[in-house]
Coordinates of C-alpha atoms (C1' of nucleotides) in Angstrom, one line a residue:
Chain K
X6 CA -31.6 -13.7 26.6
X7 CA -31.8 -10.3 27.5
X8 CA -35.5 -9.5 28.5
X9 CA -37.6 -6.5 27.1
X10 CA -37.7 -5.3 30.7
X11 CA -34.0 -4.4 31.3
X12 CA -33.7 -0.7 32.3
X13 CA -30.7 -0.2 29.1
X14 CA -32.7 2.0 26.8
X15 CA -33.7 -0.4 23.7
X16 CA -30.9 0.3 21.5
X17 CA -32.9 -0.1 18.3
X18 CA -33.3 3.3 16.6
X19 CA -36.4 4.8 16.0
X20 CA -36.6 4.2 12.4
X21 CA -36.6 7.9 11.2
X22 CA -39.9 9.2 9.4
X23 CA -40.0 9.1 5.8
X24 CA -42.5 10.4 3.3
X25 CA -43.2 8.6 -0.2
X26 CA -40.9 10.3 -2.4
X27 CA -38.6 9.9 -0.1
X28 CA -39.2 6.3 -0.1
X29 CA -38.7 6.3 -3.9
X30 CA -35.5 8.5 -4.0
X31 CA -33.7 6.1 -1.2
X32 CA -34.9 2.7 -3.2
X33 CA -33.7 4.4 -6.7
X34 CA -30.2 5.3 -5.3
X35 CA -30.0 1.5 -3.2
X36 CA -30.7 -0.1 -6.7
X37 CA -28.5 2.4 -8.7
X38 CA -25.7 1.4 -6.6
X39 CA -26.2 -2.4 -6.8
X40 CA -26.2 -2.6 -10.3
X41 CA -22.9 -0.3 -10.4
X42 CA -21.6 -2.4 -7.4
X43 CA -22.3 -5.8 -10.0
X44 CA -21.1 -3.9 -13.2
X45 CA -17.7 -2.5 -12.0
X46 CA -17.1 -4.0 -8.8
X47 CA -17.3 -2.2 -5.4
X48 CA -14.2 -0.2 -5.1
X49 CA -14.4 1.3 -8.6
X50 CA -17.8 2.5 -7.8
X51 CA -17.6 5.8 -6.8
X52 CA -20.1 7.9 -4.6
X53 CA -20.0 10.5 -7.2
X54 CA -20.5 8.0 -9.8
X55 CA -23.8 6.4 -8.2
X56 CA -24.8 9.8 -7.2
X57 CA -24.8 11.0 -11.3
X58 CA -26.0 8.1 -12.0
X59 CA -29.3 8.1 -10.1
X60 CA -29.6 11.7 -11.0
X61 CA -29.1 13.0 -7.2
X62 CA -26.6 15.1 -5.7
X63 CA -24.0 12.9 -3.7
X64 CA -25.0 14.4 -0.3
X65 CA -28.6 13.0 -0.7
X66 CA -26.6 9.6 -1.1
X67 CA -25.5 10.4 3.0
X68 CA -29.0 11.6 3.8
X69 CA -30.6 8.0 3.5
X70 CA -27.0 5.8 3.8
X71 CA -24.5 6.1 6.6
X72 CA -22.2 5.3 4.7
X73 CA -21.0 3.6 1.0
X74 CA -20.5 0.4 3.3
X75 CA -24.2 1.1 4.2
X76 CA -25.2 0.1 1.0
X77 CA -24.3 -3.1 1.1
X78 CA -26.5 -3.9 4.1
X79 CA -29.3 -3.8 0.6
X80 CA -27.6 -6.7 -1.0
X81 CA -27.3 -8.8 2.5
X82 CA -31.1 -9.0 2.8
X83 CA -31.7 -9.4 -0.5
X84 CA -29.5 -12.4 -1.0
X85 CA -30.7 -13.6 2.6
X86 CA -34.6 -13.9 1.6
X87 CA -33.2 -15.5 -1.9
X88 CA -31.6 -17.9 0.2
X89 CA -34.6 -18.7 2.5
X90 CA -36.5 -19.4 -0.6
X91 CA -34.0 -21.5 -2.0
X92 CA -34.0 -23.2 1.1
X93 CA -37.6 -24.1 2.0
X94 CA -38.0 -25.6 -1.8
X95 CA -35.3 -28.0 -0.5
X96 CA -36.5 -28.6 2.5
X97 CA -39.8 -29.1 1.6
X98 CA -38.3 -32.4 -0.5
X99 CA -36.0 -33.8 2.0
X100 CA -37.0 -35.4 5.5
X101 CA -33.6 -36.6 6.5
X102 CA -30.9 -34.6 8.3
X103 CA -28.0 -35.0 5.7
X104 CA -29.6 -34.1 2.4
X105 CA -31.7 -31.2 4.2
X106 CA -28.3 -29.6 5.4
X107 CA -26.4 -30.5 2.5
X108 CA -29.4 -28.7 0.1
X109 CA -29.6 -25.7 2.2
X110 CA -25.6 -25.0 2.0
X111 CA -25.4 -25.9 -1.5
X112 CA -28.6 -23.3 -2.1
X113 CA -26.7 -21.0 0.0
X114 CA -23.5 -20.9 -2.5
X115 CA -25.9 -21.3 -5.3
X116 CA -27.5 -18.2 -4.2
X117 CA -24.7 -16.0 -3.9
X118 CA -22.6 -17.5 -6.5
X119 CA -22.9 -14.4 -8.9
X120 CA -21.2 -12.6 -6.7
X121 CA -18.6 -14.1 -5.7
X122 CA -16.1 -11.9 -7.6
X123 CA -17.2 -8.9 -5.8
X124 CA -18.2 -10.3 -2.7
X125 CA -14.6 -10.6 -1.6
X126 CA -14.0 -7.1 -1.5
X127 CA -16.6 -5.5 0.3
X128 CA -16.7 -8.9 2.7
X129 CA -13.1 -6.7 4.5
X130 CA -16.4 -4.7 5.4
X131 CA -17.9 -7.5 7.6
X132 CA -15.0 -8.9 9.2
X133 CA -14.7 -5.4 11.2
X134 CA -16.2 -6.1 14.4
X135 CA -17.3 -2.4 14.9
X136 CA -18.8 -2.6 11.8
X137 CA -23.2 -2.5 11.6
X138 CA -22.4 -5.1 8.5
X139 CA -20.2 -7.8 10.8
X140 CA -22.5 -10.7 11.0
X141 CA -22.4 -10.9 14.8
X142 CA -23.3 -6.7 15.0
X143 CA -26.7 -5.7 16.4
X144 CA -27.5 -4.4 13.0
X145 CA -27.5 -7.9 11.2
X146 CA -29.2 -8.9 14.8
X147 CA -32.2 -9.9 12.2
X148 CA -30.3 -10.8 9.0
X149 CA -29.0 -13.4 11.7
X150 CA -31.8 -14.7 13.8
X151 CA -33.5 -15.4 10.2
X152 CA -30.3 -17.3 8.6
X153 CA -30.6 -19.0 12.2
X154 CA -34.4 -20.2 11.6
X155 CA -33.4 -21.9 8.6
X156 CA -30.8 -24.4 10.3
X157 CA -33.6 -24.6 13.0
X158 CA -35.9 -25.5 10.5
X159 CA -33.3 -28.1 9.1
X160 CA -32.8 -29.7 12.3
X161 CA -36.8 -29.6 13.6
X162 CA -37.9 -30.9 10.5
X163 CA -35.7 -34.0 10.1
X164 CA -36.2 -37.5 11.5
X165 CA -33.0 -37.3 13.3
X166 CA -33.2 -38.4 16.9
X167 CA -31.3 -36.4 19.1
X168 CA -29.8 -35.4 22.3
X169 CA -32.0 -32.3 23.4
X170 CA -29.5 -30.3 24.9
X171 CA -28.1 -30.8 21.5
X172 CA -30.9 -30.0 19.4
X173 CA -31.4 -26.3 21.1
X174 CA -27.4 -25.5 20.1
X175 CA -27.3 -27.2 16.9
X176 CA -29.5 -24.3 15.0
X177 CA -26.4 -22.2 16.2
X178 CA -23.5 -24.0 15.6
X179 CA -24.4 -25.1 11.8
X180 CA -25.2 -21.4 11.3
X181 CA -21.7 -20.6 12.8
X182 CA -20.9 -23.3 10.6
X183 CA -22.4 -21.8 7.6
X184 CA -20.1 -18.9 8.2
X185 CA -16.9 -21.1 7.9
X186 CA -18.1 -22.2 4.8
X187 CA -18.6 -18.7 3.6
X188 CA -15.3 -17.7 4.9
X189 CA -13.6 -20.3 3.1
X190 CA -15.7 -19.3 -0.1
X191 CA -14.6 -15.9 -0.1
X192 CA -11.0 -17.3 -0.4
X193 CA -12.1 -20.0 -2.7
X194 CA -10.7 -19.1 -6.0
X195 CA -10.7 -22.7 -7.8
X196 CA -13.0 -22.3 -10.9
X197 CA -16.4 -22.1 -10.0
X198 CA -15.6 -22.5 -6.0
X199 CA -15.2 -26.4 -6.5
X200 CA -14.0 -26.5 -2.9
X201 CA -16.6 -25.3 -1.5
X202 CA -19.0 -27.5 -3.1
X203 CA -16.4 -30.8 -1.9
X204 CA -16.2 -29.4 1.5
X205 CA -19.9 -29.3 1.7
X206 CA -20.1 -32.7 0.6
X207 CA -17.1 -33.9 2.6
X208 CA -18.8 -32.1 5.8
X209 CA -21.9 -32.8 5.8
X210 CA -21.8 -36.7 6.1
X211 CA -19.5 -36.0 9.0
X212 CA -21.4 -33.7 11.1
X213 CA -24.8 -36.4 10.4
X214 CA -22.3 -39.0 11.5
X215 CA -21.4 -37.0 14.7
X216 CA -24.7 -36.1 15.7
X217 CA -25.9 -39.7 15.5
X218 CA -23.5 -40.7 17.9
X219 CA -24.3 -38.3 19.9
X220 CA -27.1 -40.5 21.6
X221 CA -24.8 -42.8 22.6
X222 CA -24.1 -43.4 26.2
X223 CA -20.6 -43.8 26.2
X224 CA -20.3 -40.3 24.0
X225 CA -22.7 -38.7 26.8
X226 CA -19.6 -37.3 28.7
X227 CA -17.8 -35.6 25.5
X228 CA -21.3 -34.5 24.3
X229 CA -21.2 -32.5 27.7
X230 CA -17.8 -31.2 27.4
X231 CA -18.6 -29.6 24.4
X232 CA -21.7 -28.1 25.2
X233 CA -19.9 -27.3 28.8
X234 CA -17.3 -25.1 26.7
X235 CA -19.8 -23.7 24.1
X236 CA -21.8 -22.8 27.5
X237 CA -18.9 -20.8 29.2
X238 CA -17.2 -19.5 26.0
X239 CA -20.9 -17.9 25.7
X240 CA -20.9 -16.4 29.2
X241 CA -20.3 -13.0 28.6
X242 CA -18.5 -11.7 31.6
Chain N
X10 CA 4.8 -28.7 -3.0
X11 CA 6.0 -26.6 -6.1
X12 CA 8.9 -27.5 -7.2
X13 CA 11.7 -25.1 -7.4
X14 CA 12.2 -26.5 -10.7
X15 CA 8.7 -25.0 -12.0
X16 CA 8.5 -23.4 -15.0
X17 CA 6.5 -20.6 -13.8
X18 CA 8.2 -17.6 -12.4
X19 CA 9.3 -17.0 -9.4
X20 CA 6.7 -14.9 -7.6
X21 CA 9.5 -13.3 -5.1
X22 CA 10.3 -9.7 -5.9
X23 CA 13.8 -9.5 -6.3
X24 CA 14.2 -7.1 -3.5
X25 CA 15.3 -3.6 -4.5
X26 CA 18.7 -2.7 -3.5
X27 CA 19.2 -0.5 -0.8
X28 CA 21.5 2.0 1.0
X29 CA 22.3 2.6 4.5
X30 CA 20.7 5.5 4.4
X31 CA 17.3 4.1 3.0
X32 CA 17.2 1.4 5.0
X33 CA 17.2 3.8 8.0
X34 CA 14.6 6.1 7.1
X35 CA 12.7 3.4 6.1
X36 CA 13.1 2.2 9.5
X37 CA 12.8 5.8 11.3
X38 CA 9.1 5.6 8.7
X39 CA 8.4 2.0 10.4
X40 CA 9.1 2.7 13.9
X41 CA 7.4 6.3 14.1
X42 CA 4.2 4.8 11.9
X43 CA 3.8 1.8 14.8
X44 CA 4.5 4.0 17.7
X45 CA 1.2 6.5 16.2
X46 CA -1.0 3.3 15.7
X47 CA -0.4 2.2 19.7
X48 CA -1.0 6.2 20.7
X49 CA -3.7 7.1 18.4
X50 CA -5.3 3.9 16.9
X51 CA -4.8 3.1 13.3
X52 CA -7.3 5.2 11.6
X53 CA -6.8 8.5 13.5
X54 CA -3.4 7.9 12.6
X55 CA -2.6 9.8 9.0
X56 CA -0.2 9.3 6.4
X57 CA 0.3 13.2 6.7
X58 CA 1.0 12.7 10.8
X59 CA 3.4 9.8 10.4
X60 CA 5.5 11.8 7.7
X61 CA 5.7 14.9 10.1
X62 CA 6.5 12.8 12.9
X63 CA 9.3 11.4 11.4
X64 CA 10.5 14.5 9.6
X65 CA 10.0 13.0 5.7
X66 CA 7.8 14.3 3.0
X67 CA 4.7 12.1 2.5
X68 CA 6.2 10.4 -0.5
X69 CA 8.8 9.4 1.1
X70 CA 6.6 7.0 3.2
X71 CA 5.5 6.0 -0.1
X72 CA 8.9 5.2 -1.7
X73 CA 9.1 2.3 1.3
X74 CA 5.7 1.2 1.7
X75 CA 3.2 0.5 -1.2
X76 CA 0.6 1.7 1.0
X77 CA -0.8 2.2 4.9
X78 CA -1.8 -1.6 5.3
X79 CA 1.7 -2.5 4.5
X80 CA 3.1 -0.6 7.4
X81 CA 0.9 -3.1 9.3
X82 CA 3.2 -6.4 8.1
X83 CA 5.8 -4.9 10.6
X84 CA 3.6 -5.6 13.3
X85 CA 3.1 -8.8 12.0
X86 CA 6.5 -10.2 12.1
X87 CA 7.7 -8.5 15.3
X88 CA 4.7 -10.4 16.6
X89 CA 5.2 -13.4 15.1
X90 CA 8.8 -13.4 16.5
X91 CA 7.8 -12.4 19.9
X92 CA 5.4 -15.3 19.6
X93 CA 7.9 -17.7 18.8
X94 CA 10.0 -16.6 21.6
X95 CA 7.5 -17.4 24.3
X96 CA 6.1 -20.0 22.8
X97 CA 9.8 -22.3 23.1
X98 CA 9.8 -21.0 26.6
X99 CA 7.0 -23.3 27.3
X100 CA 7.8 -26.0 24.9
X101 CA 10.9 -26.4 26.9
X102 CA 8.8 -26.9 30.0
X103 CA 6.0 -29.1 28.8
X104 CA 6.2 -32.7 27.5
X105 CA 2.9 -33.6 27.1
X106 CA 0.5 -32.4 24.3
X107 CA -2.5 -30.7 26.0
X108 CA -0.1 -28.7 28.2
X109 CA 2.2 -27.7 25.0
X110 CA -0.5 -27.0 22.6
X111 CA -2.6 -24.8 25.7
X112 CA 0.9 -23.1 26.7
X113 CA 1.2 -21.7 23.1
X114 CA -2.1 -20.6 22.3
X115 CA -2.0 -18.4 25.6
X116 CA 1.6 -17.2 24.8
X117 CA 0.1 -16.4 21.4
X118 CA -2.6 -14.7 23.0
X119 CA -0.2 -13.0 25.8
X120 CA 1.7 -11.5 22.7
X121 CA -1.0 -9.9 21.2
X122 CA -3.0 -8.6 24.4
X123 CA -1.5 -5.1 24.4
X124 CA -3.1 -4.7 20.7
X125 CA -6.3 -6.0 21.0
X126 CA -7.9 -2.5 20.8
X127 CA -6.5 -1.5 17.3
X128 CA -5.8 -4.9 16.3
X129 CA -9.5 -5.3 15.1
X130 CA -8.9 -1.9 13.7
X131 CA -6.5 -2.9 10.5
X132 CA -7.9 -6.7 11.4
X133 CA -9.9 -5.5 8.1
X134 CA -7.4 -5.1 6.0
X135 CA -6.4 -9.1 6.6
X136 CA -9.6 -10.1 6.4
X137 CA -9.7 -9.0 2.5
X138 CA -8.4 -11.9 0.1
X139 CA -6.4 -10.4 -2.0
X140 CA -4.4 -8.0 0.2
X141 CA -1.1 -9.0 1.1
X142 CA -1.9 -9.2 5.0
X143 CA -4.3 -12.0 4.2
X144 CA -3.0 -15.3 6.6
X145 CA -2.9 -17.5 3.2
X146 CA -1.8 -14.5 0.8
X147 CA 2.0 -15.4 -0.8
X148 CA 3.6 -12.8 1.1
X149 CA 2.3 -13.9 3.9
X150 CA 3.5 -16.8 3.3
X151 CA 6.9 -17.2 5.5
X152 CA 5.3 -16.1 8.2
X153 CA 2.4 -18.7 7.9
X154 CA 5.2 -21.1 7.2
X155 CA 7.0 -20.1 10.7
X156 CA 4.0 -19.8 12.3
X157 CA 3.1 -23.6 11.1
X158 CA 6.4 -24.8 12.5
X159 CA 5.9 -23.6 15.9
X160 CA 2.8 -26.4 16.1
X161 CA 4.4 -28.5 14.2
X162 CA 7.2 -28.4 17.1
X163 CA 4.5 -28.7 19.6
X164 CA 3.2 -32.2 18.0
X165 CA 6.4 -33.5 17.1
X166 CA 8.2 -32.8 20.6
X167 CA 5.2 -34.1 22.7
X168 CA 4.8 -37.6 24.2
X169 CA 1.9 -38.3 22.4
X170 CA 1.4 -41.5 19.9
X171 CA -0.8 -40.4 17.0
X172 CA -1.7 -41.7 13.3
X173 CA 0.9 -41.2 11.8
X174 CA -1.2 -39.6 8.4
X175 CA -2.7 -37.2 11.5
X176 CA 0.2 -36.3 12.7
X177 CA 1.3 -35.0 9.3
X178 CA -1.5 -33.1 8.7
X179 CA -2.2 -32.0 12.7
X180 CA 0.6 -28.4 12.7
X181 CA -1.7 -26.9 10.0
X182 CA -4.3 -28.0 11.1
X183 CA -3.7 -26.9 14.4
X184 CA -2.3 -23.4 12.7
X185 CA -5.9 -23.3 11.1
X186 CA -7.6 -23.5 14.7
X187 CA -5.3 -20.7 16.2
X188 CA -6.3 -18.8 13.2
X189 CA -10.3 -19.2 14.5
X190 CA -9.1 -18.1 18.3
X191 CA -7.2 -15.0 16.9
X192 CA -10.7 -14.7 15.0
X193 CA -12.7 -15.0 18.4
X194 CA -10.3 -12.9 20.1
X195 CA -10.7 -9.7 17.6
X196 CA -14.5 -10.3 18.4
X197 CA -14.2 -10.9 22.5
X198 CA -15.2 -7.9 23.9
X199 CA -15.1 -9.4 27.3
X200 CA -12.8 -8.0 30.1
X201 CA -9.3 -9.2 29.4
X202 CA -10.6 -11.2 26.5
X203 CA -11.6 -13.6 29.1
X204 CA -14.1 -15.8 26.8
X205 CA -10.9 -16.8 24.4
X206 CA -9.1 -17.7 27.7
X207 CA -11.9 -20.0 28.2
X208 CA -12.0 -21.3 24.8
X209 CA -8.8 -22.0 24.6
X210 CA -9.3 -23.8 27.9
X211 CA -11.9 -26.0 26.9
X212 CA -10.8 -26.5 23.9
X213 CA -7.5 -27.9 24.1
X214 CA -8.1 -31.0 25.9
X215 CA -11.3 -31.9 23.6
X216 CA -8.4 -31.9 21.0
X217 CA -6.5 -33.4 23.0
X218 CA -8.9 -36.3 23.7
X219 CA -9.8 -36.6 19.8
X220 CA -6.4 -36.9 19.1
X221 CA -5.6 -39.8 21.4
X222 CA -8.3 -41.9 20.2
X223 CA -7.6 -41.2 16.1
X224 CA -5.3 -44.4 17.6
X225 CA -8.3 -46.5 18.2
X226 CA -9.1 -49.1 15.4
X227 CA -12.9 -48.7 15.5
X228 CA -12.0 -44.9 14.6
X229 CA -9.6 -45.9 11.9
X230 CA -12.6 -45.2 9.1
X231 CA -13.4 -41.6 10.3
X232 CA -10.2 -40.8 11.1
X233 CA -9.7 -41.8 6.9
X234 CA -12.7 -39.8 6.4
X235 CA -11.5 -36.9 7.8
X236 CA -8.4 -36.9 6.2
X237 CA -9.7 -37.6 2.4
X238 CA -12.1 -34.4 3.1
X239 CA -8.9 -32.3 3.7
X240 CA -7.2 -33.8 1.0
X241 CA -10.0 -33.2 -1.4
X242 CA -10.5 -29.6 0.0
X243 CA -7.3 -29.1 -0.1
X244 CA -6.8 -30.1 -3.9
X245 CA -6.5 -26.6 -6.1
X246 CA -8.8 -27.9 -9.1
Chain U
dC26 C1' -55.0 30.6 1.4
dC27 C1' -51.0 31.5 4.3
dC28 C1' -47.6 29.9 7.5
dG29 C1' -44.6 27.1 10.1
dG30 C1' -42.3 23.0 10.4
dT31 C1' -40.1 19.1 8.6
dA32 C1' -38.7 16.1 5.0
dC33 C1' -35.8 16.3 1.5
dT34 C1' -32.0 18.1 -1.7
dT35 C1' -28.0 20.5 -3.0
dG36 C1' -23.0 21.2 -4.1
dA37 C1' -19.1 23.2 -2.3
dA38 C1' -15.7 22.3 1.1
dC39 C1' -12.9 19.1 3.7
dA40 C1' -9.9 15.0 5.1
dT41 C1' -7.0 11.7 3.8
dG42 C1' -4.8 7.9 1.0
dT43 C1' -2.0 7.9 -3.1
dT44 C1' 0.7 9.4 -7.3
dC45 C1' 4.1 11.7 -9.8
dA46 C1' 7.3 14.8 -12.1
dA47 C1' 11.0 17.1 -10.5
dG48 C1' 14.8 17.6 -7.8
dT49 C1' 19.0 16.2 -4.6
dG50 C1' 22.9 13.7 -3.3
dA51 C1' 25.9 9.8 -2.8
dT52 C1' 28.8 6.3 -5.4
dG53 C1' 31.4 4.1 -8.5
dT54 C1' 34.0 4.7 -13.0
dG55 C1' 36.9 6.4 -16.6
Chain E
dC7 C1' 38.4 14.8 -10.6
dA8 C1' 34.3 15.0 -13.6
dC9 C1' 30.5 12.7 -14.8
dA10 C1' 26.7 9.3 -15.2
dT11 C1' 23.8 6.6 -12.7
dC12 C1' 20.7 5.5 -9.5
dA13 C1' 19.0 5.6 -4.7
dC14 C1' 16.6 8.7 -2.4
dT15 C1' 13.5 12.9 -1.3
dT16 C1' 10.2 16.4 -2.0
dG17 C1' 5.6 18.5 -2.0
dA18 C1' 2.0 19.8 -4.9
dA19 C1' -1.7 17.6 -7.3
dC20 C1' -5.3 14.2 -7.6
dA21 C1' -9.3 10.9 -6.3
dT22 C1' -12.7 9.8 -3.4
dG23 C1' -15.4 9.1 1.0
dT24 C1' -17.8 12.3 4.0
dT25 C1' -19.8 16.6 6.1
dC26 C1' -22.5 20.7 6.4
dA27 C1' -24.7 25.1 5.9
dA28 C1' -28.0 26.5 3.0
dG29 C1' -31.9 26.1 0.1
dT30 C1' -36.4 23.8 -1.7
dA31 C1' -40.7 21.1 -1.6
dC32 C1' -44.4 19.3 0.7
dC33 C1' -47.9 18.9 4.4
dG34 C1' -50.9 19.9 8.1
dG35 C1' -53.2 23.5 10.9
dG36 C1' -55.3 27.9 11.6

DNA sequence: CCCGGTACTTGAACATGTTCAAGTGATGTG
DNA sequence: CACATCACTTGAACATGTTCAAGTACCGGG
């Protein structure tokens, strides 16, 4: 944990002024280019295109977005509060470990299901690792500690017993988790992403079953292994 | 496994014929484009440069490459070759699993060192589904297939007494977890990529440890678990 | 009310991946 | 050897993301 004392100037920008009409102008251009994003797809929507559309010129697209990638950073937190509602209804029904994982995952896909046609090819966008929209960039630093509350939540708020050096890495590891499964649902192409859903299901039971055993004695030396390695592969030096 | 007998067609371009002369300025296009990519990086390097570097018009490059990303597969498969190469270096040496499995992950690693910097450059471009550098697209798909058999000869010419169902399923599998280090590895920023050094590390005798027990009886039930999850995931339906 | 500064807006200009109609040259055939 | 065919080559033209110098609108202070 980096403290707030380190002498590295906070790299968080300044968040740039902005009057109300300016406020209005950047929300009408974001929600201009969603819709065009959902309607044609990413790469067929043009700059120019969402520029007319709004009734801008396209350089006042550049004033308030970096970039067309940019824009997509709108959709992420949209579909990440969506998400965290979708979640807490679930969780606020199930007490035990498995069904409160398995609901949040399946809410997860459920909530970005529409998308998944288009989702694939803007997602080349987030696998750069330069890029602000990568899920492990300093941009998304909040997008990610907020997906990382909910698998918190999941583990806090179930009657599992656990291991506590465990319990503080778990949060982490079924949100890394939840990235594999998002990964794999990108490339899912069965009708309706079927596979997803059975990997879920097939998972899920598996990773209750392996956290179980966790508490046993005999495990206690693998249990350390693993958080041993997840301990130095974090190191970063 | 498809058939060959399938009704459906076969999805292999038929491979355009070609002349001596074509197949050297194709080459002459190849060479000059990956040279630029190691001196400049892959986005600073243009279509326009490459052309006037290797003395062609800028159609030319198009008459032998459908587009920039597919200059990358070259890099691909004189990787992938150079991977294989060191990788039967060690599996002459080693007998044992852990040592065979952890020899060719670092060989894979060693292989790809010199490109880390650009590598997550046009890593991108085979992050996206549908493009042709994808890992699981079809024309990817010999050298997934050769990539597979180098773990498939790491399992099959170790010492080690596994399931037999595991060890038909453990290459691919293993292939798949190679595929998650290449994926840390475009992220490690670390000196030397020294965190994936550790991961693989640590890694490989957890595997190696899970492996020997899928021999234990008590395990048998997981072990089936595990493999009817994959099979189910697996399933295109 | 005027003025200076700053937020905001514009659209032409630019850079670069890609296409294509038109050419050039080698090769095999009658 | 003449000719047709087809591989090969060209470079201008096009599409689109991005930049930028210039202009406009609004606000706060004197």
């Amino acid at each position: 944990m980096t403290g707030v004392t380190t002498a590295a100037a906070d790299p968080v920008e300044p968040e740039k002024p902005r009057r109300a009409r300016g406020e209005q102008t950047r929300q009408l251009i974001l929600e201009t280019a969603l819709r065009l994003f959902r309607e044609r797809g990413y790469t067929e929507t043009t700059m120019r295109a969402i520029a007319k559309e709004a009734g801008v010129a396209v350089g006042n697209a550049y004033y308030y977005f970096d970039s067309k990638e940019h824009l997509i950073q709108g959709f992420y937190d949209r579909n990440q509060a969506a998400h965290r509602v979708a979640a807490e209804q679930v969780l606020a029904d199930e007490k035990e470990l498995a069904p409160r994982l398995r609901g949040v995952l399946h809410a997860g896909i459920d909530v970005n299901a529409p998308y998944h046609s288009f989702a694939a090819t803007f997602f080349k966008s987030a696998a750069e690792p330069s890029s602000p929209l990568s899920p492990f960039s300093r941009e998304s630093s909040p997008a990610r500690e907020a997906a990382i509350a909910i698998f918190r939540e999941v583990v806090d708020g179930s009657t599992a017993k656990l291991d506590p050096e465990l319990r503080k890495e778990l949060p982490e590891l079924l949100w890394l988790g939840w990235m594999g499964v998002i990964l794999f649902w990108v490339y899912d192409k069965s009708p309706g992403q079927r596979r997803t859903r059975r990997l879920i299901d097939g998972a899920v039971p598996l990773i209750d079953r392996l956290v179980s055993l966790s508490r046993l004695r005999v495990l206690r030396p693998a249990l350390r292994q693993v958080l041993a390695l997840i301990e130095s592969v974090r190191r970063d030096d």
